[in-house]
Amino acid sequence: MRLFVAVDPTPAAVQELAVTAAPLHALPGAERLRWTEQESWHLTLAFLGEVPADRVPELGAALAQTALGYRAHRLRLAGGGRFGDRVLWVGLAGQTWALRALARAVLQVTTELTAELGGDREPELEYHPHLTLARAGRGGHPGREERAALRTAAEELAEFQGVDWPVTGFQLMRSDFTAGRYRYSVVDRWTLGAAD
Ligand code: 2AM
């Protein structure tokens, strides 16, 4: 199964972002972008790709151990930008160092497994915490209108400062491609356990 590890913003943070992002859908060309659904908004800590079901228990045990070593922290959704002409994202502010440390630890644990499995994971570039709002280009290169919509939306998001919310845990997510799109479901969830 196709797996990734993610943190979910709280419903209040999601709601606030939904209100902020709504006008962006009306930008010229925005209808050509593939907007992510509010119900699936997440911050990816690590992407694993295909993992056989029989390896999930050992992965879960390693992630449970990781969770014990890290503290709850507070983040805000803030700012925005784009990855090239492909992805519109919202950024993070607050105790991002804590999220980065957690992502590093999760990546280390998951890399041990995925390196052994091979698979379609992309080489790890610098970790850039973000929430993906929209994607451009269906298979091919994004057209001029899509690129313009992505650029304008990124500019509009630059000043966004969301409410403060707690990161209390993370989850192992499963991604299934059905009826023409990816659907996410929670495989397991762990609470951050280090004492203050
Ligand atoms: P992103 O949207 O936060 O960038 C589930 O598929 C999530 O895993 C996606 O939302 C994406 O995170 C990330 N992801 C998907 N395919 C990936 C890949 N090949 N390499 C790295 N991350 C990937």
Short mmCIF file of N, CA, C and O in Angstrom, two decimals, residues 21-147:
data_model
loop_
_atom_site.label_atom_id
_atom_site.label_comp_id
_atom_site.label_asym_id
_atom_site.label_seq_id
_atom_site.Cartn_x
_atom_site.Cartn_y
_atom_site.Cartn_z
N ALA A 21 -8.70 30.70 1.47
CA ALA A 21 -8.43 30.17 0.12
C ALA A 21 -9.62 30.32 -0.82
O ALA A 21 -9.43 30.29 -2.05
N ALA A 22 -10.82 30.47 -0.27
CA ALA A 22 -12.02 30.49 -1.12
C ALA A 22 -11.93 31.52 -2.27
O ALA A 22 -12.21 31.17 -3.43
N PRO A 23 -11.51 32.77 -1.99
CA PRO A 23 -11.45 33.74 -3.10
C PRO A 23 -10.44 33.36 -4.19
O PRO A 23 -10.58 33.80 -5.34
N LEU A 24 -9.46 32.55 -3.84
CA LEU A 24 -8.43 32.16 -4.82
C LEU A 24 -9.03 31.31 -5.94
O LEU A 24 -8.53 31.29 -7.06
N HIS A 25 -10.12 30.60 -5.59
CA HIS A 25 -10.78 29.74 -6.59
C HIS A 25 -11.41 30.56 -7.72
O HIS A 25 -11.73 30.02 -8.77
N ALA A 26 -11.60 31.85 -7.46
CA ALA A 26 -12.24 32.71 -8.45
C ALA A 26 -11.23 33.43 -9.34
O ALA A 26 -11.61 34.16 -10.26
N LEU A 27 -9.95 33.23 -9.09
CA LEU A 27 -8.93 33.90 -9.92
C LEU A 27 -9.01 33.36 -11.36
O LEU A 27 -9.34 32.18 -11.56
N PRO A 28 -8.68 34.19 -12.35
CA PRO A 28 -8.69 33.69 -13.73
C PRO A 28 -7.75 32.50 -13.87
O PRO A 28 -6.61 32.56 -13.41
N GLY A 29 -8.25 31.42 -14.43
CA GLY A 29 -7.42 30.22 -14.64
C GLY A 29 -7.46 29.24 -13.47
O GLY A 29 -7.01 28.10 -13.59
N ALA A 30 -8.02 29.69 -12.33
CA ALA A 30 -8.00 28.84 -11.13
C ALA A 30 -8.82 27.58 -11.31
O ALA A 30 -8.55 26.56 -10.67
N GLU A 31 -9.81 27.64 -12.19
CA GLU A 31 -10.66 26.46 -12.41
C GLU A 31 -9.88 25.33 -13.09
O GLU A 31 -10.31 24.18 -13.08
N ARG A 32 -8.74 25.69 -13.68
CA ARG A 32 -7.92 24.65 -14.32
C ARG A 32 -6.99 23.94 -13.34
O ARG A 32 -6.41 22.92 -13.66
N LEU A 33 -6.82 24.52 -12.16
CA LEU A 33 -5.95 23.90 -11.16
C LEU A 33 -6.71 22.78 -10.46
O LEU A 33 -7.94 22.79 -10.40
N ARG A 34 -5.97 21.81 -9.94
CA ARG A 34 -6.59 20.75 -9.14
C ARG A 34 -6.44 21.15 -7.68
O ARG A 34 -5.33 21.05 -7.13
N TRP A 35 -7.52 21.62 -7.10
CA TRP A 35 -7.48 22.08 -5.71
C TRP A 35 -7.61 20.88 -4.78
O TRP A 35 -8.45 20.00 -5.00
N THR A 36 -6.80 20.85 -3.74
CA THR A 36 -6.91 19.76 -2.77
C THR A 36 -8.18 19.98 -1.94
O THR A 36 -8.63 21.11 -1.78
N GLU A 37 -8.72 18.89 -1.43
CA GLU A 37 -9.97 19.01 -0.66
C GLU A 37 -9.65 19.28 0.80
O GLU A 37 -8.76 18.68 1.38
N GLN A 38 -10.44 20.17 1.34
CA GLN A 38 -10.29 20.59 2.74
C GLN A 38 -10.21 19.39 3.69
O GLN A 38 -9.44 19.39 4.64
N GLU A 39 -11.00 18.37 3.42
CA GLU A 39 -11.05 17.18 4.29
C GLU A 39 -9.71 16.44 4.30
O GLU A 39 -9.44 15.65 5.20
N SER A 40 -8.90 16.66 3.28
CA SER A 40 -7.64 15.89 3.20
C SER A 40 -6.41 16.77 3.45
O SER A 40 -5.29 16.32 3.21
N TRP A 41 -6.60 17.99 3.92
CA TRP A 41 -5.44 18.87 4.13
C TRP A 41 -4.54 18.30 5.21
O TRP A 41 -5.01 17.91 6.29
N HIS A 42 -3.26 18.24 4.93
CA HIS A 42 -2.29 17.67 5.86
C HIS A 42 -0.91 18.26 5.60
O HIS A 42 -0.67 18.85 4.55
N LEU A 43 -0.03 18.06 6.57
CA LEU A 43 1.38 18.40 6.38
C LEU A 43 2.12 17.08 6.29
O LEU A 43 2.10 16.29 7.25
N THR A 44 2.74 16.81 5.18
CA THR A 44 3.49 15.55 5.04
C THR A 44 4.81 15.64 5.80
O THR A 44 5.56 16.60 5.62
N LEU A 45 5.06 14.65 6.65
CA LEU A 45 6.36 14.57 7.33
C LEU A 45 7.32 13.73 6.49
O LEU A 45 8.51 14.05 6.39
N ALA A 46 6.79 12.65 5.93
CA ALA A 46 7.61 11.77 5.09
C ALA A 46 6.71 10.95 4.18
O ALA A 46 5.62 10.54 4.60
N PHE A 47 7.16 10.76 2.96
CA PHE A 47 6.43 9.94 2.00
C PHE A 47 7.17 8.63 1.83
O PHE A 47 8.38 8.62 1.60
N LEU A 48 6.46 7.51 1.96
CA LEU A 48 7.13 6.21 1.89
C LEU A 48 6.97 5.53 0.54
O LEU A 48 7.81 4.71 0.17
N GLY A 49 5.87 5.80 -0.16
CA GLY A 49 5.58 5.04 -1.38
C GLY A 49 5.04 3.67 -1.02
O GLY A 49 4.49 3.47 0.08
N GLU A 50 5.22 2.72 -1.92
CA GLU A 50 4.63 1.38 -1.73
C GLU A 50 5.33 0.59 -0.62
O GLU A 50 6.55 0.45 -0.64
N VAL A 51 4.54 0.11 0.30
CA VAL A 51 5.05 -0.72 1.40
C VAL A 51 4.13 -1.93 1.51
O VAL A 51 2.91 -1.78 1.56
N PRO A 52 4.69 -3.15 1.54
CA PRO A 52 3.82 -4.33 1.68
C PRO A 52 3.12 -4.33 3.04
O PRO A 52 3.70 -3.91 4.05
N ALA A 53 1.88 -4.81 3.04
CA ALA A 53 1.06 -4.78 4.26
C ALA A 53 1.75 -5.49 5.42
O ALA A 53 1.63 -5.06 6.57
N ASP A 54 2.52 -6.53 5.11
CA ASP A 54 3.12 -7.28 6.22
C ASP A 54 4.29 -6.54 6.89
O ASP A 54 4.82 -6.99 7.90
N ARG A 55 4.70 -5.40 6.31
CA ARG A 55 5.76 -4.60 6.95
C ARG A 55 5.19 -3.47 7.81
O ARG A 55 5.94 -2.76 8.48
N VAL A 56 3.88 -3.30 7.75
CA VAL A 56 3.28 -2.17 8.47
C VAL A 56 3.41 -2.29 9.99
O VAL A 56 3.70 -1.30 10.66
N PRO A 57 3.26 -3.49 10.58
CA PRO A 57 3.41 -3.58 12.04
C PRO A 57 4.78 -3.11 12.54
O PRO A 57 4.87 -2.35 13.50
N GLU A 58 5.86 -3.50 11.85
CA GLU A 58 7.19 -3.08 12.31
C GLU A 58 7.39 -1.57 12.10
O GLU A 58 8.00 -0.89 12.93
N LEU A 59 6.81 -1.08 11.02
CA LEU A 59 6.86 0.37 10.78
C LEU A 59 6.11 1.10 11.89
O LEU A 59 6.60 2.10 12.44
N GLY A 60 4.93 0.61 12.22
CA GLY A 60 4.13 1.22 13.29
C GLY A 60 4.87 1.21 14.61
O GLY A 60 4.86 2.21 15.33
N ALA A 61 5.54 0.12 14.90
CA ALA A 61 6.27 0.03 16.17
C ALA A 61 7.39 1.07 16.21
O ALA A 61 7.61 1.73 17.22
N ALA A 62 8.08 1.25 15.08
CA ALA A 62 9.18 2.23 15.02
C ALA A 62 8.63 3.66 15.15
O ALA A 62 9.22 4.50 15.82
N LEU A 63 7.50 3.91 14.52
CA LEU A 63 6.91 5.26 14.60
C LEU A 63 6.38 5.54 16.01
O LEU A 63 6.46 6.67 16.50
N ALA A 64 5.83 4.52 16.65
CA ALA A 64 5.35 4.68 18.03
C ALA A 64 6.51 5.07 18.94
O ALA A 64 6.40 5.97 19.78
N GLN A 65 7.65 4.44 18.72
CA GLN A 65 8.85 4.74 19.50
C GLN A 65 9.32 6.18 19.23
O GLN A 65 9.68 6.90 20.14
N THR A 66 9.26 6.57 17.97
CA THR A 66 9.66 7.93 17.59
C THR A 66 8.78 8.96 18.30
O THR A 66 9.28 9.96 18.83
N ALA A 67 7.48 8.69 18.31
CA ALA A 67 6.53 9.65 18.91
C ALA A 67 6.86 9.90 20.38
O ALA A 67 6.70 11.03 20.88
N LEU A 68 7.35 8.88 21.06
CA LEU A 68 7.66 9.02 22.49
C LEU A 68 8.79 10.02 22.74
O LEU A 68 8.88 10.60 23.82
N GLY A 69 9.63 10.22 21.73
CA GLY A 69 10.81 11.06 21.93
C GLY A 69 10.62 12.53 21.58
O GLY A 69 11.57 13.30 21.69
N TYR A 70 9.43 12.92 21.16
CA TYR A 70 9.22 14.31 20.71
C TYR A 70 8.05 14.96 21.42
O TYR A 70 7.09 14.29 21.81
N ARG A 71 8.14 16.27 21.59
CA ARG A 71 7.14 17.01 22.34
C ARG A 71 6.08 17.64 21.46
O ARG A 71 6.36 18.01 20.31
N ALA A 72 4.90 17.81 22.06
CA ALA A 72 3.86 18.60 21.40
C ALA A 72 4.41 20.01 21.19
O ALA A 72 5.23 20.49 21.96
N HIS A 73 3.97 20.65 20.13
CA HIS A 73 4.43 22.00 19.84
C HIS A 73 3.32 22.78 19.13
O HIS A 73 2.26 22.21 18.85
N ARG A 74 3.56 24.06 18.88
CA ARG A 74 2.50 24.89 18.30
C ARG A 74 2.95 25.47 16.96
O ARG A 74 4.09 25.90 16.81
N LEU A 75 2.02 25.45 16.02
CA LEU A 75 2.31 25.96 14.68
C LEU A 75 1.19 26.91 14.24
O LEU A 75 0.10 26.90 14.80
N ARG A 76 1.49 27.67 13.23
CA ARG A 76 0.47 28.47 12.53
C ARG A 76 0.63 28.20 11.04
O ARG A 76 1.77 28.05 10.57
N LEU A 77 -0.45 28.15 10.32
CA LEU A 77 -0.37 28.17 8.86
C LEU A 77 -0.08 29.63 8.51
O LEU A 77 -0.77 30.53 9.01
N ALA A 78 0.92 29.87 7.72
CA ALA A 78 1.32 31.25 7.45
C ALA A 78 2.07 31.36 6.13
O ALA A 78 2.91 30.51 5.82
N GLY A 79 1.75 32.41 5.39
CA GLY A 79 2.43 32.65 4.13
C GLY A 79 2.05 31.61 3.09
O GLY A 79 1.19 30.76 3.31
N GLY A 80 2.68 31.71 1.96
CA GLY A 80 2.38 30.75 0.89
C GLY A 80 3.35 30.93 -0.24
O GLY A 80 4.15 31.87 -0.25
N GLY A 81 3.31 30.05 -1.17
CA GLY A 81 4.21 30.12 -2.30
C GLY A 81 3.91 29.01 -3.28
O GLY A 81 2.86 28.39 -3.23
N ARG A 82 4.87 28.75 -4.14
CA ARG A 82 4.66 27.68 -5.13
C ARG A 82 5.98 26.94 -5.34
O ARG A 82 7.06 27.51 -5.15
N PHE A 83 5.86 25.68 -5.66
CA PHE A 83 7.01 24.91 -6.10
C PHE A 83 6.96 24.96 -7.62
O PHE A 83 6.11 24.31 -8.25
N GLY A 84 7.82 25.77 -8.19
CA GLY A 84 7.85 25.92 -9.64
C GLY A 84 6.48 26.30 -10.17
O GLY A 84 5.80 27.16 -9.60
N ASP A 85 6.09 25.66 -11.25
CA ASP A 85 4.79 25.93 -11.87
C ASP A 85 3.80 24.83 -11.56
O ASP A 85 2.80 24.66 -12.26
N ARG A 86 4.07 24.07 -10.50
CA ARG A 86 3.30 22.85 -10.26
C ARG A 86 2.42 22.86 -9.03
O ARG A 86 1.34 22.29 -9.04
N VAL A 87 2.94 23.45 -7.94
CA VAL A 87 2.27 23.28 -6.65
C VAL A 87 2.09 24.63 -5.95
O VAL A 87 3.04 25.40 -5.86
N LEU A 88 0.87 24.86 -5.47
CA LEU A 88 0.58 26.03 -4.64
C LEU A 88 0.52 25.54 -3.20
O LEU A 88 -0.19 24.58 -2.89
N TRP A 89 1.26 26.18 -2.32
CA TRP A 89 1.29 25.71 -0.93
C TRP A 89 1.12 26.85 0.07
O TRP A 89 1.37 28.02 -0.24
N VAL A 90 0.71 26.44 1.27
CA VAL A 90 0.65 27.34 2.42
C VAL A 90 1.78 26.93 3.35
O VAL A 90 2.02 25.72 3.53
N GLY A 91 2.48 27.90 3.90
CA GLY A 91 3.62 27.60 4.75
C GLY A 91 3.27 27.53 6.23
O GLY A 91 2.10 27.58 6.62
N LEU A 92 4.29 27.39 7.04
CA LEU A 92 4.13 27.23 8.49
C LEU A 92 4.97 28.24 9.24
O LEU A 92 6.05 28.61 8.76
N ALA A 93 4.48 28.65 10.40
CA ALA A 93 5.26 29.50 11.29
C ALA A 93 5.05 28.98 12.71
O ALA A 93 4.23 28.10 12.94
N GLY A 94 5.77 29.53 13.66
CA GLY A 94 5.67 29.05 15.04
C GLY A 94 6.86 28.16 15.35
O GLY A 94 7.98 28.44 14.90
N GLN A 95 6.61 27.08 16.09
CA GLN A 95 7.71 26.21 16.52
C GLN A 95 8.08 25.22 15.41
O GLN A 95 8.04 24.00 15.59
N THR A 96 8.44 25.79 14.26
CA THR A 96 8.72 24.94 13.10
C THR A 96 9.98 24.08 13.31
O THR A 96 10.12 23.03 12.70
N TRP A 97 10.87 24.53 14.19
CA TRP A 97 12.06 23.73 14.49
C TRP A 97 11.65 22.38 15.07
O TRP A 97 12.28 21.36 14.80
N ALA A 98 10.57 22.39 15.89
CA ALA A 98 10.10 21.14 16.50
C ALA A 98 9.52 20.22 15.43
O ALA A 98 9.72 19.01 15.45
N LEU A 99 8.79 20.80 14.49
CA LEU A 99 8.23 20.00 13.38
C LEU A 99 9.35 19.43 12.51
O LEU A 99 9.31 18.27 12.10
N ARG A 100 10.36 20.25 12.28
CA ARG A 100 11.50 19.79 11.47
C ARG A 100 12.23 18.63 12.14
O ARG A 100 12.62 17.66 11.49
N ALA A 101 12.41 18.76 13.46
CA ALA A 101 13.11 17.70 14.20
C ALA A 101 12.29 16.41 14.12
O ALA A 101 12.84 15.32 13.91
N LEU A 102 10.98 16.55 14.27
CA LEU A 102 10.10 15.38 14.19
C LEU A 102 10.16 14.76 12.79
O LEU A 102 10.27 13.54 12.64
N ALA A 103 10.10 15.61 11.76
CA ALA A 103 10.14 15.12 10.38
C ALA A 103 11.45 14.38 10.11
O ALA A 103 11.47 13.36 9.44
N ARG A 104 12.54 14.92 10.66
CA ARG A 104 13.84 14.28 10.47
C ARG A 104 13.84 12.87 11.08
O ARG A 104 14.32 11.92 10.47
N ALA A 105 13.28 12.78 12.27
CA ALA A 105 13.25 11.48 12.96
C ALA A 105 12.35 10.49 12.21
O ALA A 105 12.71 9.32 12.03
N VAL A 106 11.20 10.97 11.75
CA VAL A 106 10.27 10.10 11.01
C VAL A 106 10.92 9.65 9.71
O VAL A 106 10.84 8.48 9.31
N LEU A 107 11.60 10.57 9.07
CA LEU A 107 12.26 10.25 7.81
C LEU A 107 13.33 9.18 8.00
O LEU A 107 13.46 8.25 7.20
N GLN A 108 14.05 9.31 9.10
CA GLN A 108 15.12 8.33 9.36
C GLN A 108 14.53 6.93 9.52
O GLN A 108 15.01 5.97 8.91
N VAL A 109 13.47 6.85 10.30
CA VAL A 109 12.82 5.56 10.55
C VAL A 109 12.24 4.98 9.25
O VAL A 109 12.40 3.80 8.96
N THR A 110 11.58 5.83 8.47
CA THR A 110 10.92 5.33 7.26
C THR A 110 11.94 5.02 6.17
O THR A 110 11.73 4.12 5.37
N THR A 111 13.04 5.77 6.14
CA THR A 111 14.06 5.51 5.13
C THR A 111 14.69 4.15 5.32
O THR A 111 15.03 3.46 4.35
N GLU A 112 14.83 3.75 6.59
CA GLU A 112 15.41 2.44 6.86
C GLU A 112 14.59 1.34 6.18
O GLU A 112 15.12 0.41 5.61
N LEU A 113 13.26 1.52 6.23
CA LEU A 113 12.40 0.51 5.62
C LEU A 113 12.35 0.66 4.09
O LEU A 113 12.51 -0.32 3.37
N THR A 114 12.16 1.89 3.62
CA THR A 114 11.98 2.06 2.17
C THR A 114 13.28 1.81 1.40
O THR A 114 13.24 1.39 0.25
N ALA A 115 14.42 2.06 2.03
CA ALA A 115 15.69 1.79 1.34
C ALA A 115 15.79 0.29 1.06
O ALA A 115 16.26 -0.13 0.01
N GLU A 116 15.30 -0.48 2.02
CA GLU A 116 15.33 -1.93 1.89
C GLU A 116 14.35 -2.39 0.80
O GLU A 116 14.60 -3.34 0.08
N LEU A 117 13.25 -1.65 0.66
CA LEU A 117 12.20 -2.06 -0.28
C LEU A 117 12.39 -1.55 -1.70
O LEU A 117 11.76 -2.02 -2.63
N GLY A 118 13.26 -0.53 -1.85
CA GLY A 118 13.33 0.13 -3.17
C GLY A 118 12.09 1.02 -3.28
O GLY A 118 11.70 1.62 -2.30
N GLY A 119 11.44 1.11 -4.44
CA GLY A 119 10.17 1.83 -4.51
C GLY A 119 10.29 3.18 -5.19
O GLY A 119 11.34 3.54 -5.72
N ASP A 120 9.18 3.93 -5.15
CA ASP A 120 9.09 5.14 -5.98
C ASP A 120 9.30 6.43 -5.19
O ASP A 120 8.91 7.50 -5.61
N ARG A 121 9.91 6.32 -4.01
CA ARG A 121 10.15 7.53 -3.24
C ARG A 121 11.19 8.39 -3.95
O ARG A 121 12.22 7.88 -4.40
N GLU A 122 10.92 9.70 -3.99
CA GLU A 122 11.87 10.60 -4.65
C GLU A 122 13.04 10.87 -3.72
O GLU A 122 12.88 10.83 -2.51
N PRO A 123 14.21 11.17 -4.28
CA PRO A 123 15.34 11.49 -3.41
C PRO A 123 14.97 12.67 -2.50
O PRO A 123 14.31 13.61 -2.96
N GLU A 124 15.38 12.61 -1.27
CA GLU A 124 14.96 13.62 -0.30
C GLU A 124 15.71 14.92 -0.52
O GLU A 124 16.93 14.97 -0.47
N LEU A 125 14.96 15.97 -0.80
CA LEU A 125 15.57 17.29 -0.88
C LEU A 125 15.41 17.90 0.51
O LEU A 125 14.99 17.23 1.43
N GLU A 126 15.72 19.15 0.64
CA GLU A 126 15.56 19.80 1.94
C GLU A 126 14.09 19.74 2.35
O GLU A 126 13.20 19.95 1.53
N TYR A 127 13.83 19.44 3.62
CA TYR A 127 12.44 19.37 4.08
C TYR A 127 11.83 20.76 4.11
O TYR A 127 12.37 21.67 4.74
N HIS A 128 10.72 20.91 3.43
CA HIS A 128 10.06 22.21 3.34
C HIS A 128 8.62 22.03 3.84
O HIS A 128 7.75 21.61 3.08
N PRO A 129 8.39 22.29 5.14
CA PRO A 129 7.05 22.04 5.67
C PRO A 129 6.00 22.89 4.95
O PRO A 129 6.17 24.10 4.80
N HIS A 130 4.94 22.25 4.50
CA HIS A 130 3.91 22.97 3.74
C HIS A 130 2.62 22.16 3.70
O HIS A 130 2.62 20.97 3.99
N LEU A 131 1.58 22.84 3.34
CA LEU A 131 0.28 22.20 3.07
C LEU A 131 -0.04 22.49 1.61
O LEU A 131 -0.11 23.66 1.20
N THR A 132 -0.22 21.45 0.81
CA THR A 132 -0.49 21.64 -0.62
C THR A 132 -1.95 22.05 -0.83
O THR A 132 -2.86 21.34 -0.42
N LEU A 133 -2.12 23.18 -1.49
CA LEU A 133 -3.48 23.70 -1.74
C LEU A 133 -3.98 23.37 -3.14
O LEU A 133 -5.17 23.17 -3.36
N ALA A 134 -3.08 23.38 -4.11
CA ALA A 134 -3.49 23.11 -5.49
C ALA A 134 -2.31 22.61 -6.29
O ALA A 134 -1.15 22.89 -5.96
N ARG A 135 -2.64 21.86 -7.34
CA ARG A 135 -1.60 21.37 -8.25
C ARG A 135 -1.98 21.78 -9.67
O ARG A 135 -3.16 21.81 -10.02
N ALA A 136 -0.96 22.05 -10.48
CA ALA A 136 -1.18 22.46 -11.87
C ALA A 136 -0.64 21.39 -12.81
O ALA A 136 0.30 20.68 -12.46
N GLY A 137 -1.21 21.31 -13.98
CA GLY A 137 -0.70 20.39 -15.00
C GLY A 137 -1.23 18.99 -14.80
O GLY A 137 -0.89 18.34 -13.83
N ARG A 138 -2.07 18.56 -15.69
CA ARG A 138 -2.57 17.18 -15.63
C ARG A 138 -1.72 16.35 -16.56
O ARG A 138 -1.96 16.30 -17.75
N GLY A 139 -0.72 15.72 -16.01
CA GLY A 139 0.17 14.92 -16.84
C GLY A 139 1.21 15.77 -17.54
O GLY A 139 2.38 15.66 -17.27
N GLY A 140 0.78 16.69 -18.38
CA GLY A 140 1.73 17.50 -19.16
C GLY A 140 2.14 18.76 -18.42
O GLY A 140 1.98 18.88 -17.21
N HIS A 141 2.67 19.71 -19.18
CA HIS A 141 3.11 20.98 -18.59
C HIS A 141 1.91 21.88 -18.34
O HIS A 141 0.99 21.92 -19.16
N PRO A 142 1.89 22.62 -17.23
CA PRO A 142 0.79 23.54 -17.00
C PRO A 142 0.77 24.65 -18.06
O PRO A 142 1.83 25.11 -18.49
N GLY A 143 -0.42 25.03 -18.49
CA GLY A 143 -0.55 26.07 -19.50
C GLY A 143 -0.33 27.45 -18.90
O GLY A 143 -0.16 27.60 -17.68
N ARG A 144 -0.38 28.47 -19.77
CA ARG A 144 -0.12 29.85 -19.34
C ARG A 144 -1.11 30.31 -18.28
O ARG A 144 -0.74 30.94 -17.29
N GLU A 145 -2.39 29.98 -18.48
CA GLU A 145 -3.42 30.43 -17.52
C GLU A 145 -3.23 29.79 -16.15
O GLU A 145 -3.41 30.42 -15.12
N GLU A 146 -2.88 28.50 -16.17
CA GLU A 146 -2.64 27.80 -14.90
C GLU A 146 -1.45 28.42 -14.16
O GLU A 146 -1.50 28.62 -12.96
N ARG A 147 -0.40 28.70 -14.92
CA ARG A 147 0.80 29.27 -14.30
C ARG A 147 0.49 30.63 -13.70
O ARG A 147 0.93 30.96 -12.61
#
